Amino acid sequence: MKKYISLAAGVLALFAFTCCEDELTQLPLSQRTIENFYLTQSDFVQARNATYSVAFHGAGTYGYANRVLNLSETRSDNLYATTTASREWEGINSFYTNISTNTYVKEAYTSNYNAIYKANQLLEKLSEKGDLIFTNPADKTSMVAEARFLRAFCYFDLIRWFGRVPLIDRTMTAAEVANVKRTPVKDVYDFIISDLEQAIPDLLPAYDAANYGRVSKYGAKALLGLVYMTRSSPTYGIDGATLGLNEWDKAYQQLNDIKLSGLYTFGTDYANIFKIEGLTNKENVLTIPYTQSLPSSVGGNFMVEVGYEPYFASVNLSAQGSLEAKPVSTDLVNKFAATDLRKTFGIATSYTVATGTYKGSYTLPVFKKYIDPTRYGNGREDWGVDFMVIRYTDVLMMMAECTLHGGGGSQADVDDIVNKVRTRAGITPDAANITLDQLFAERRKEFFSEGTRWFDLIRSGKAVETMNAWKAVEDTDGKIRTIDNNALIYPIPLQEILAVPGLYDQNIGYD
């Protein structure tokens, strides 16, 4: 089911970059190495798979799922992740201004640009050799579309974290990249939209089980819809991803196409959304697959990011390295009704360890939504749990958000989807005249531990107001900094600033 990713392992080594991954850019391979590789259709398939692997699974320990849990979930009001130890996430949670060397921040920049490099190289070789090598032109066309999607996916990820970033649309030498300054966000958006608009017509609407995980036409439409929504959202007067462009109608159209396709279904059982994988799960719109305990295993470890060792021990799992908890905030726990099945399934509020190092009873609330012992493999980096980047419930609730901004649909549509979400959660469906604030509040309870909360706060236009109000109540220890608008994007990693002095300016507010 996860075949496309397993093929990437060997080619990642072949495509190793010739300079350190912490430098400003990665030197391209020698022409001889590239030419010796792109000789068969199988070579191109491996190159495509390697691009997927880096874009989704990252260039090292972390992948996209780890990234959004560390940089979105941990940054938000869902977790009160301060600690008595010195941990990388504390600077994220507490809004430190000296995090330009933070591991998570560096990974978000480096992995995305490594994937962009691979996508650029693949597109160039497809243009140069594809017509001669591919026996079926449609195979080449769909591969071009997938490469364009992956490049767009990475650039969108970059501007949501960092704002302005260098726009590199072809393979370059280090000397060439050393002259590319940070590009205005609007221009990067234009590039992203162009890539997605060119990709969507040539992507397949669905795949068979052997190709599960490759992006479909509707996965790309979901991303494009979110792109329009993000750049339409209220601007904060910074060089961030929200531009106030009011393109809610364009976003609604893309998302509505997904609904009209009939390929997806609103799941009736909340827990099953996270237990059922593959083609059977009709909530999956854009998913990153993982598998475990196979010769070509590509297991994940993203659930460890928000886990806690005593909880893992309570469900008879071996040590996962989650020695310091990232507790669910009291504010979030208290938002759920007593009957809300989402809390019961996704948050452990009490658990007991019978024997061993962590023997005892615990009441520290931690996320457990993605922790499924039946899909645990041979170690902390070998979980076979897929990560849903965008699921169908999200599509429907994003449509409701567009509707409330005047982008299409009706108030009745908004109330209907919120009532469906509440009914599935075991709550009496009582939604009427739902407002944007109420919709975001429902999204918080629906999508916690899925890496969306920080982005939702940004789109709400009330991120600073919400986080500072939350801090005033939650942060009794005074560990979290009061923020202003500049804290809504991350710093450019320090090694990028230092690589070519004067080329990049640092985001305002960071050391």
Coordinates of C-alpha atoms in Angstrom, one line a residue:
M1 CA 0.0 0.0 0.0
K2 CA 3.0 2.3 0.7
K3 CA 5.1 1.2 -2.3
Y4 CA 5.9 4.5 -3.8
I5 CA 7.8 5.6 -0.7
S6 CA 9.8 2.5 -0.1
L7 CA 11.4 2.9 -3.5
A8 CA 13.0 6.2 -2.4
A9 CA 15.6 4.8 0.0
G10 CA 18.3 3.9 -2.5
V11 CA 17.9 6.9 -4.7
L12 CA 18.1 9.3 -1.7
A13 CA 21.7 8.2 -1.3
L14 CA 22.4 8.5 -5.1
F15 CA 21.0 12.1 -5.0
A16 CA 23.2 13.1 -2.0
F17 CA 24.1 16.7 -2.2
T18 CA 27.7 17.8 -2.4
C19 CA 27.6 20.4 0.3
C20 CA 26.4 20.3 3.9
E21 CA 22.6 20.4 4.2
D22 CA 22.9 23.3 6.7
E23 CA 24.4 25.6 4.1
L24 CA 22.5 28.2 2.1
T25 CA 21.9 25.9 -0.8
Q26 CA 22.8 22.5 -2.1
L27 CA 25.1 22.2 -5.0
P28 CA 23.6 20.1 -7.8
L29 CA 25.2 16.8 -8.7
S30 CA 27.8 16.7 -11.4
Q31 CA 26.3 16.5 -14.9
R32 CA 27.9 13.0 -15.3
T33 CA 26.1 11.7 -12.2
I34 CA 22.7 13.0 -13.3
E35 CA 23.1 11.7 -16.9
N36 CA 24.1 8.3 -15.7
F37 CA 20.9 8.1 -13.6
Y38 CA 18.1 9.4 -15.8
L39 CA 18.3 6.7 -18.4
T40 CA 15.1 4.7 -17.9
Q41 CA 11.5 5.2 -16.9
S42 CA 12.3 3.3 -13.7
D43 CA 15.0 5.9 -12.9
F44 CA 12.4 8.7 -13.3
V45 CA 10.0 6.8 -11.0
Q46 CA 12.6 6.5 -8.4
A47 CA 13.4 10.2 -8.7
R48 CA 9.7 11.0 -8.3
N49 CA 9.5 8.8 -5.2
A50 CA 12.6 10.4 -3.7
T51 CA 11.0 13.8 -4.2
Y52 CA 7.8 12.6 -2.4
S53 CA 10.0 11.2 0.4
V54 CA 11.9 14.4 1.1
A55 CA 8.8 16.6 0.7
F56 CA 6.7 14.4 3.0
H57 CA 9.1 12.5 5.2
G58 CA 11.8 15.2 5.4
A59 CA 15.6 15.0 4.8
G60 CA 16.4 13.5 8.2
T61 CA 14.7 12.5 11.4
Y62 CA 11.6 14.7 11.0
G63 CA 8.9 14.9 8.3
Y64 CA 6.0 17.1 7.6
A65 CA 3.9 15.5 10.3
N66 CA 6.5 16.1 12.9
R67 CA 7.0 19.6 11.7
V68 CA 3.4 20.7 12.1
L69 CA 3.1 19.1 15.5
N70 CA 6.3 21.0 16.6
L71 CA 5.8 24.3 14.9
S72 CA 2.0 24.6 14.7
E73 CA 0.5 22.5 17.5
T74 CA 3.2 23.3 20.1
R75 CA 3.1 27.0 19.2
S76 CA -0.6 27.2 19.7
D77 CA -3.0 27.3 22.7
N78 CA -3.6 23.6 22.4
L79 CA -0.4 22.7 24.4
Y80 CA 1.2 24.2 27.4
A81 CA 4.6 22.7 26.6
T82 CA 7.0 24.5 28.9
T83 CA 9.5 22.3 30.7
T84 CA 12.0 22.3 33.5
A85 CA 14.6 20.8 31.1
S86 CA 16.2 22.5 28.1
R87 CA 14.2 21.1 25.2
E88 CA 14.0 22.4 21.6
W89 CA 10.3 22.8 21.7
E90 CA 10.3 25.2 24.7
G91 CA 11.5 28.1 22.6
I92 CA 8.7 27.3 20.1
N93 CA 6.0 27.2 22.8
S94 CA 7.3 30.2 24.7
F95 CA 7.9 32.4 21.7
Y96 CA 11.6 32.9 22.4
T97 CA 13.3 35.4 20.1
N98 CA 16.6 33.5 19.9
I99 CA 15.3 30.4 18.0
S100 CA 17.0 31.0 14.6
T101 CA 19.3 28.0 15.4
N102 CA 16.4 25.9 16.6
T103 CA 16.4 22.3 15.2
Y104 CA 12.7 22.4 14.2
V105 CA 13.0 25.8 12.5
K106 CA 16.1 24.7 10.5
E107 CA 14.4 21.4 9.5
A108 CA 11.4 23.2 8.1
Y109 CA 13.7 25.3 5.9
T110 CA 16.2 22.7 4.8
S111 CA 13.8 19.8 4.1
N112 CA 11.5 22.0 2.0
Y113 CA 14.4 23.3 -0.1
N114 CA 15.9 19.9 -0.5
A115 CA 12.6 18.7 -1.9
I116 CA 12.3 21.8 -4.1
Y117 CA 15.7 21.0 -5.5
K118 CA 14.6 17.5 -6.4
A119 CA 11.4 18.7 -7.9
N120 CA 13.3 21.2 -10.1
Q121 CA 15.8 18.6 -11.2
L122 CA 13.0 16.1 -12.0
L123 CA 11.1 18.6 -14.0
E124 CA 14.1 19.6 -16.0
K125 CA 15.0 16.0 -16.8
L126 CA 11.4 15.2 -17.8
S127 CA 11.5 18.2 -20.2
E128 CA 14.9 17.1 -21.6
K129 CA 14.5 13.4 -21.9
G130 CA 10.9 12.4 -21.0
D131 CA 9.6 12.2 -24.6
L132 CA 12.3 9.8 -25.5
I133 CA 12.1 7.6 -22.5
F134 CA 8.4 7.3 -21.6
T135 CA 6.5 4.8 -23.8
N136 CA 3.2 6.2 -22.6
P137 CA 3.1 10.1 -22.8
A138 CA 0.4 10.1 -20.1
D139 CA 2.9 8.7 -17.6
K140 CA 5.3 11.6 -18.2
T141 CA 2.4 14.1 -18.0
S142 CA 1.2 12.9 -14.7
M143 CA 4.8 12.8 -13.3
V144 CA 5.3 16.4 -14.3
A145 CA 2.0 17.3 -12.5
E146 CA 3.2 15.5 -9.3
A147 CA 6.5 17.3 -9.3
R148 CA 4.7 20.6 -9.7
F149 CA 2.4 19.8 -6.9
L150 CA 5.3 18.8 -4.6
R151 CA 7.1 22.0 -5.4
A152 CA 4.0 24.1 -4.7
F153 CA 3.4 22.1 -1.4
C154 CA 6.9 22.9 -0.2
Y155 CA 6.8 26.6 -1.1
F156 CA 3.4 27.0 0.6
D157 CA 4.8 25.3 3.7
L158 CA 7.8 27.7 3.6
I159 CA 5.8 30.9 3.4
R160 CA 3.5 29.9 6.1
W161 CA 6.5 29.5 8.5
F162 CA 8.8 32.2 7.2
G163 CA 7.0 34.7 5.0
R164 CA 9.3 35.9 2.3
V165 CA 11.7 33.1 1.0
P166 CA 14.0 32.8 -2.0
L167 CA 12.0 31.6 -5.1
I168 CA 14.2 29.1 -6.9
D169 CA 12.4 27.6 -10.0
R170 CA 15.3 25.7 -11.5
T171 CA 18.4 23.9 -10.4
M172 CA 21.2 26.3 -9.6
T173 CA 24.8 26.3 -8.5
A174 CA 25.7 27.7 -5.1
A175 CA 27.1 30.8 -6.9
E176 CA 23.8 31.4 -8.6
V177 CA 21.7 30.9 -5.4
A178 CA 24.0 33.3 -3.6
N179 CA 22.4 36.1 -5.7
V180 CA 18.8 35.2 -5.0
K181 CA 17.2 37.4 -2.4
R182 CA 14.0 36.7 -0.5
T183 CA 11.1 37.0 -2.8
P184 CA 7.9 38.9 -1.9
V185 CA 5.2 36.6 -0.6
K186 CA 2.7 37.6 -3.3
D187 CA 5.2 36.5 -6.0
V188 CA 5.8 33.2 -4.3
Y189 CA 2.0 32.7 -4.1
D190 CA 1.7 33.4 -7.8
F191 CA 4.3 30.7 -8.5
I192 CA 2.5 28.2 -6.2
I193 CA -0.9 28.9 -7.8
S194 CA 0.6 28.5 -11.3
D195 CA 2.2 25.2 -10.4
L196 CA -1.1 23.9 -8.9
E197 CA -3.2 25.1 -11.8
Q198 CA -0.9 23.4 -14.3
A199 CA -0.8 20.2 -12.2
I200 CA -4.5 19.7 -11.4
P201 CA -5.7 18.9 -14.9
D202 CA -3.0 16.2 -15.3
L203 CA -3.4 14.5 -12.0
L204 CA -5.4 11.3 -11.7
P205 CA -8.7 11.6 -9.6
A206 CA -7.7 8.5 -7.6
Y207 CA -5.1 5.7 -7.4
D208 CA -5.2 2.0 -6.8
A209 CA -3.9 0.5 -3.6
A210 CA -0.4 0.0 -5.0
N211 CA -0.1 3.8 -5.6
Y212 CA -1.8 4.9 -2.4
G213 CA -0.2 8.1 -1.1
R214 CA 0.5 9.8 -4.5
V215 CA -1.3 13.1 -4.8
S216 CA -4.6 13.0 -6.6
K217 CA -6.4 15.8 -8.5
Y218 CA -8.5 16.4 -5.5
G219 CA -5.6 16.4 -3.0
A220 CA -4.1 19.2 -5.2
K221 CA -7.5 21.0 -5.2
A222 CA -7.6 20.9 -1.5
L223 CA -4.2 22.5 -1.2
L224 CA -5.1 25.1 -3.8
G225 CA -8.3 25.9 -1.8
L226 CA -6.2 26.3 1.4
V227 CA -3.7 28.5 -0.5
Y228 CA -6.5 30.9 -1.6
M229 CA -7.9 30.9 1.9
T230 CA -4.6 31.7 3.6
R231 CA -3.7 34.5 1.3
S232 CA -7.3 35.9 1.6
S233 CA -7.1 36.0 5.4
P234 CA -6.6 39.2 7.4
T235 CA -3.1 40.6 7.2
Y236 CA -1.2 41.5 10.3
G237 CA 1.0 44.1 8.7
I238 CA 4.0 41.7 8.5
D239 CA 5.6 39.8 5.6
G240 CA 3.6 36.7 6.4
A241 CA 1.3 34.4 4.5
T242 CA -1.9 36.3 4.9
L243 CA -2.5 39.1 2.4
G244 CA -6.2 40.0 2.8
L245 CA -6.9 39.4 -0.9
N246 CA -10.5 38.3 -0.3
E247 CA -10.4 35.3 -2.8
W248 CA -12.8 33.2 -0.7
D249 CA -14.9 32.5 -3.8
K250 CA -11.9 30.9 -5.6
A251 CA -11.1 28.8 -2.5
Y252 CA -14.8 27.7 -2.2
Q253 CA -14.8 26.6 -5.9
Q254 CA -11.8 24.4 -5.4
L255 CA -13.2 22.8 -2.3
N256 CA -16.6 22.4 -3.7
D257 CA -15.1 20.4 -6.6
I258 CA -13.9 17.9 -4.1
K259 CA -17.4 17.6 -2.6
L260 CA -19.0 17.2 -6.0
S261 CA -16.5 14.5 -7.1
G262 CA -18.4 12.0 -4.9
L263 CA -15.1 10.3 -4.0
Y264 CA -15.1 11.2 -0.4
T265 CA -17.4 10.6 2.5
F266 CA -18.0 12.3 5.9
G267 CA -17.0 9.5 8.3
T268 CA -19.7 8.5 10.8
D269 CA -17.3 7.3 13.4
Y270 CA -14.7 9.7 14.7
A271 CA -12.3 7.1 15.9
N272 CA -12.3 5.1 12.7
I273 CA -11.1 8.2 10.8
F274 CA -7.7 7.6 12.5
K275 CA -7.8 3.8 12.6
I276 CA -8.8 2.9 9.0
E277 CA -6.1 3.5 6.3
G278 CA -5.8 3.2 2.6
L279 CA -8.5 3.4 0.0
T280 CA -11.1 2.2 2.5
N281 CA -10.9 5.5 4.4
K282 CA -13.0 8.0 2.4
E283 CA -11.9 10.8 4.7
N284 CA -8.4 10.7 3.2
V285 CA -8.0 13.6 0.8
L286 CA -4.3 14.3 1.1
T287 CA -2.4 11.8 3.2
I288 CA 1.3 11.0 4.0
P289 CA 1.5 7.2 4.3
Y290 CA 3.8 5.3 6.7
T291 CA 4.4 1.6 7.0
Q292 CA 6.3 -0.5 9.6
S293 CA 8.2 -3.7 10.1
L294 CA 8.8 -4.5 6.5
P295 CA 12.2 -5.0 4.6
S296 CA 11.5 -1.6 3.0
S297 CA 10.0 -0.1 6.1
V298 CA 9.4 3.7 6.2
G299 CA 7.8 4.0 9.6
G300 CA 6.9 7.3 11.2
N301 CA 7.5 8.8 14.7
F302 CA 5.3 11.9 14.6
M303 CA 3.0 10.8 17.4
V304 CA 6.1 10.7 19.7
E305 CA 6.3 14.5 19.4
V306 CA 3.2 15.0 21.5
G307 CA 3.5 11.8 23.5
Y308 CA 4.6 11.1 27.1
E309 CA 6.6 8.1 28.3
P310 CA 4.2 7.1 31.1
Y311 CA 1.3 7.1 28.7
F312 CA 3.2 4.9 26.3
A313 CA 4.1 2.6 29.2
S314 CA 0.4 2.5 30.2
V315 CA -0.5 0.9 26.9
N316 CA 2.5 -1.5 27.1
L317 CA 4.7 0.2 24.6
S318 CA 8.5 0.3 24.8
A319 CA 10.4 3.6 25.6
Q320 CA 9.7 6.3 22.9
G321 CA 12.0 9.0 24.2
S322 CA 9.1 11.3 25.3
L323 CA 10.6 11.9 28.7
E324 CA 9.2 15.4 29.0
A325 CA 5.4 15.8 28.5
K326 CA 3.8 18.4 26.3
P327 CA 0.6 18.7 28.4
V328 CA -2.7 19.5 26.7
S329 CA -3.7 23.0 27.9
T330 CA -6.3 23.2 30.6
D331 CA -8.1 25.7 28.3
L332 CA -8.5 23.1 25.6
V333 CA -9.5 20.2 27.9
N334 CA -12.2 22.4 29.4
K335 CA -13.6 23.3 26.0
F336 CA -15.1 19.8 25.5
A337 CA -18.5 18.8 26.7
A338 CA -18.6 15.8 29.0
T339 CA -20.0 13.6 26.3
D340 CA -17.6 14.6 23.5
L341 CA -16.2 11.5 22.0
R342 CA -13.3 13.4 20.4
K343 CA -11.9 14.1 23.8
T344 CA -12.4 10.5 24.9
F345 CA -10.6 9.2 21.9
G346 CA -7.9 11.8 21.4
I347 CA -6.8 13.0 24.9
A348 CA -5.6 10.8 27.8
T349 CA -6.6 12.5 31.0
S350 CA -5.9 9.6 33.4
Y351 CA -3.8 6.5 32.9
T352 CA -2.0 4.0 35.0
V353 CA 1.3 2.1 34.7
A354 CA 1.2 -1.2 36.5
T355 CA 4.9 -1.9 36.8
G356 CA 8.3 -0.7 35.9
T357 CA 10.0 2.7 35.8
Y358 CA 6.9 4.7 35.4
K359 CA 4.7 2.7 37.8
G360 CA 1.9 4.9 39.1
S361 CA -1.3 6.8 38.2
Y362 CA -1.2 9.9 36.1
T363 CA -3.6 12.8 35.4
L364 CA -1.4 14.9 33.2
P365 CA -3.5 15.3 29.9
V366 CA -1.6 14.3 26.8
F367 CA -2.7 13.7 23.2
K368 CA -3.2 10.1 22.1
K369 CA -5.2 10.5 18.8
Y370 CA -2.5 8.9 16.6
I371 CA -1.1 6.5 19.2
D372 CA -2.3 3.1 18.0
P373 CA -0.3 0.2 19.6
T374 CA -1.6 -2.2 16.9
R375 CA 0.4 -0.3 14.3
Y376 CA 3.7 -0.1 16.3
G377 CA 6.7 -1.7 14.7
N378 CA 10.2 -2.3 15.9
G379 CA 11.1 1.0 17.6
R380 CA 10.1 4.6 18.1
E381 CA 10.7 5.5 14.5
D382 CA 8.7 2.6 13.1
W383 CA 5.0 3.4 13.5
G384 CA 2.8 2.5 10.6
V385 CA 0.3 5.2 11.2
D386 CA -0.6 7.4 8.2
F387 CA -0.8 11.2 8.7
M388 CA -3.8 13.1 7.1
V389 CA -2.6 16.5 5.9
I390 CA -6.2 17.4 4.8
R391 CA -9.2 15.2 5.4
Y392 CA -12.7 15.5 4.1
T393 CA -14.2 16.9 7.2
D394 CA -11.6 19.7 6.9
V395 CA -12.6 20.3 3.3
L396 CA -16.3 20.8 4.4
M397 CA -15.4 23.0 7.3
M398 CA -13.1 25.1 5.1
M399 CA -16.0 25.5 2.8
A400 CA -18.0 26.8 5.7
E401 CA -15.3 29.3 6.5
C402 CA -15.3 30.5 2.9
T403 CA -19.1 30.8 3.1
L404 CA -18.9 33.0 6.2
H405 CA -16.6 35.3 4.3
G406 CA -19.1 35.5 1.4
G407 CA -17.3 33.0 -0.9
G408 CA -20.3 30.8 -1.7
G409 CA -22.8 28.6 -0.1
S410 CA -25.3 29.5 2.6
Q411 CA -25.6 29.9 6.4
A412 CA -27.7 26.7 6.3
D413 CA -24.7 24.9 4.8
V414 CA -22.4 26.1 7.6
D415 CA -24.9 25.1 10.3
D416 CA -25.3 21.7 8.7
I417 CA -21.7 20.7 8.7
V418 CA -21.2 21.9 12.2
N419 CA -24.2 19.9 13.3
K420 CA -22.8 16.8 11.5
V421 CA -19.4 17.3 13.3
R422 CA -21.1 17.6 16.7
T423 CA -23.5 14.7 16.1
R424 CA -20.5 12.5 15.2
A425 CA -18.8 13.6 18.4
G426 CA -21.8 12.6 20.5
I427 CA -23.1 16.1 21.1
T428 CA -26.7 17.2 20.5
P429 CA -26.8 19.0 17.2
D430 CA -27.8 22.5 18.1
A431 CA -25.8 24.7 15.7
A432 CA -27.7 27.8 14.4
N433 CA -26.3 30.9 12.8
I434 CA -22.8 29.8 13.4
T435 CA -20.2 32.6 13.4
L436 CA -16.6 32.5 12.3
D437 CA -15.5 32.5 16.0
Q438 CA -17.8 29.6 16.7
L439 CA -16.5 27.7 13.6
F440 CA -12.9 28.2 14.7
A441 CA -13.8 27.0 18.2
E442 CA -15.4 23.8 16.6
R443 CA -12.3 23.3 14.4
R444 CA -10.1 23.4 17.5
K445 CA -12.0 20.5 19.1
E446 CA -12.2 18.6 15.8
F447 CA -8.6 18.9 14.6
F448 CA -6.5 19.0 17.8
S449 CA -3.2 17.1 17.5
E450 CA -3.4 17.3 13.6
G451 CA -1.2 20.3 13.2
T452 CA -3.8 22.8 12.0
R453 CA -4.4 25.0 15.1
W454 CA -1.7 27.6 14.5
F455 CA -2.7 28.1 10.9
D456 CA -6.4 28.4 12.0
L457 CA -5.3 31.1 14.5
I458 CA -3.5 33.0 11.8
R459 CA -6.5 32.8 9.4
S460 CA -8.9 34.0 12.1
G461 CA -7.1 37.3 12.2
K462 CA -7.0 37.1 16.0
A463 CA -3.9 35.1 16.6
V464 CA -2.1 37.6 18.8
E465 CA -5.3 38.5 20.7
T466 CA -6.1 34.8 21.3
M467 CA -2.6 33.7 22.3
N468 CA -2.1 36.6 24.8
A469 CA -5.5 36.1 26.4
W470 CA -4.7 32.4 26.7
K471 CA -1.3 33.1 28.2
A472 CA -2.9 35.4 30.8
V473 CA -5.0 32.4 32.1
E474 CA -2.9 29.3 31.3
D475 CA 0.7 30.5 31.9
T476 CA 0.6 30.7 35.7
D477 CA 4.4 30.1 35.8
G478 CA 5.1 33.1 33.5
K479 CA 7.2 31.2 31.0
I480 CA 5.5 32.3 27.8
R481 CA 6.3 35.6 26.2
T482 CA 3.5 38.1 25.5
I483 CA 3.6 38.4 21.7
D484 CA 3.0 40.9 18.9
N485 CA 2.4 40.4 15.2
N486 CA 6.1 39.7 14.5
A487 CA 5.8 36.4 16.4
L488 CA 3.4 35.0 13.8
I489 CA 6.2 33.9 11.5
Y490 CA 9.5 32.2 12.4
P491 CA 13.0 33.5 12.0
I492 CA 15.0 32.6 8.9
P493 CA 17.6 30.0 10.2
L494 CA 20.8 31.6 11.3
Q495 CA 23.0 29.6 8.9
E496 CA 21.1 31.0 6.0
I497 CA 21.7 34.6 7.2
L498 CA 25.4 33.9 7.7
A499 CA 26.0 31.9 4.5
V500 CA 26.1 35.1 2.3
P501 CA 26.3 38.1 4.6
G502 CA 23.8 40.8 3.5
L503 CA 21.8 38.6 1.2
Y504 CA 19.0 37.9 3.6
D505 CA 17.5 40.2 6.2
Q506 CA 16.1 38.5 9.4
N507 CA 12.4 38.6 10.2
I508 CA 11.6 41.5 12.6
G509 CA 11.6 40.7 16.2
Y510 CA 14.2 37.9 16.2
D511 CA 17.8 38.0 17.5

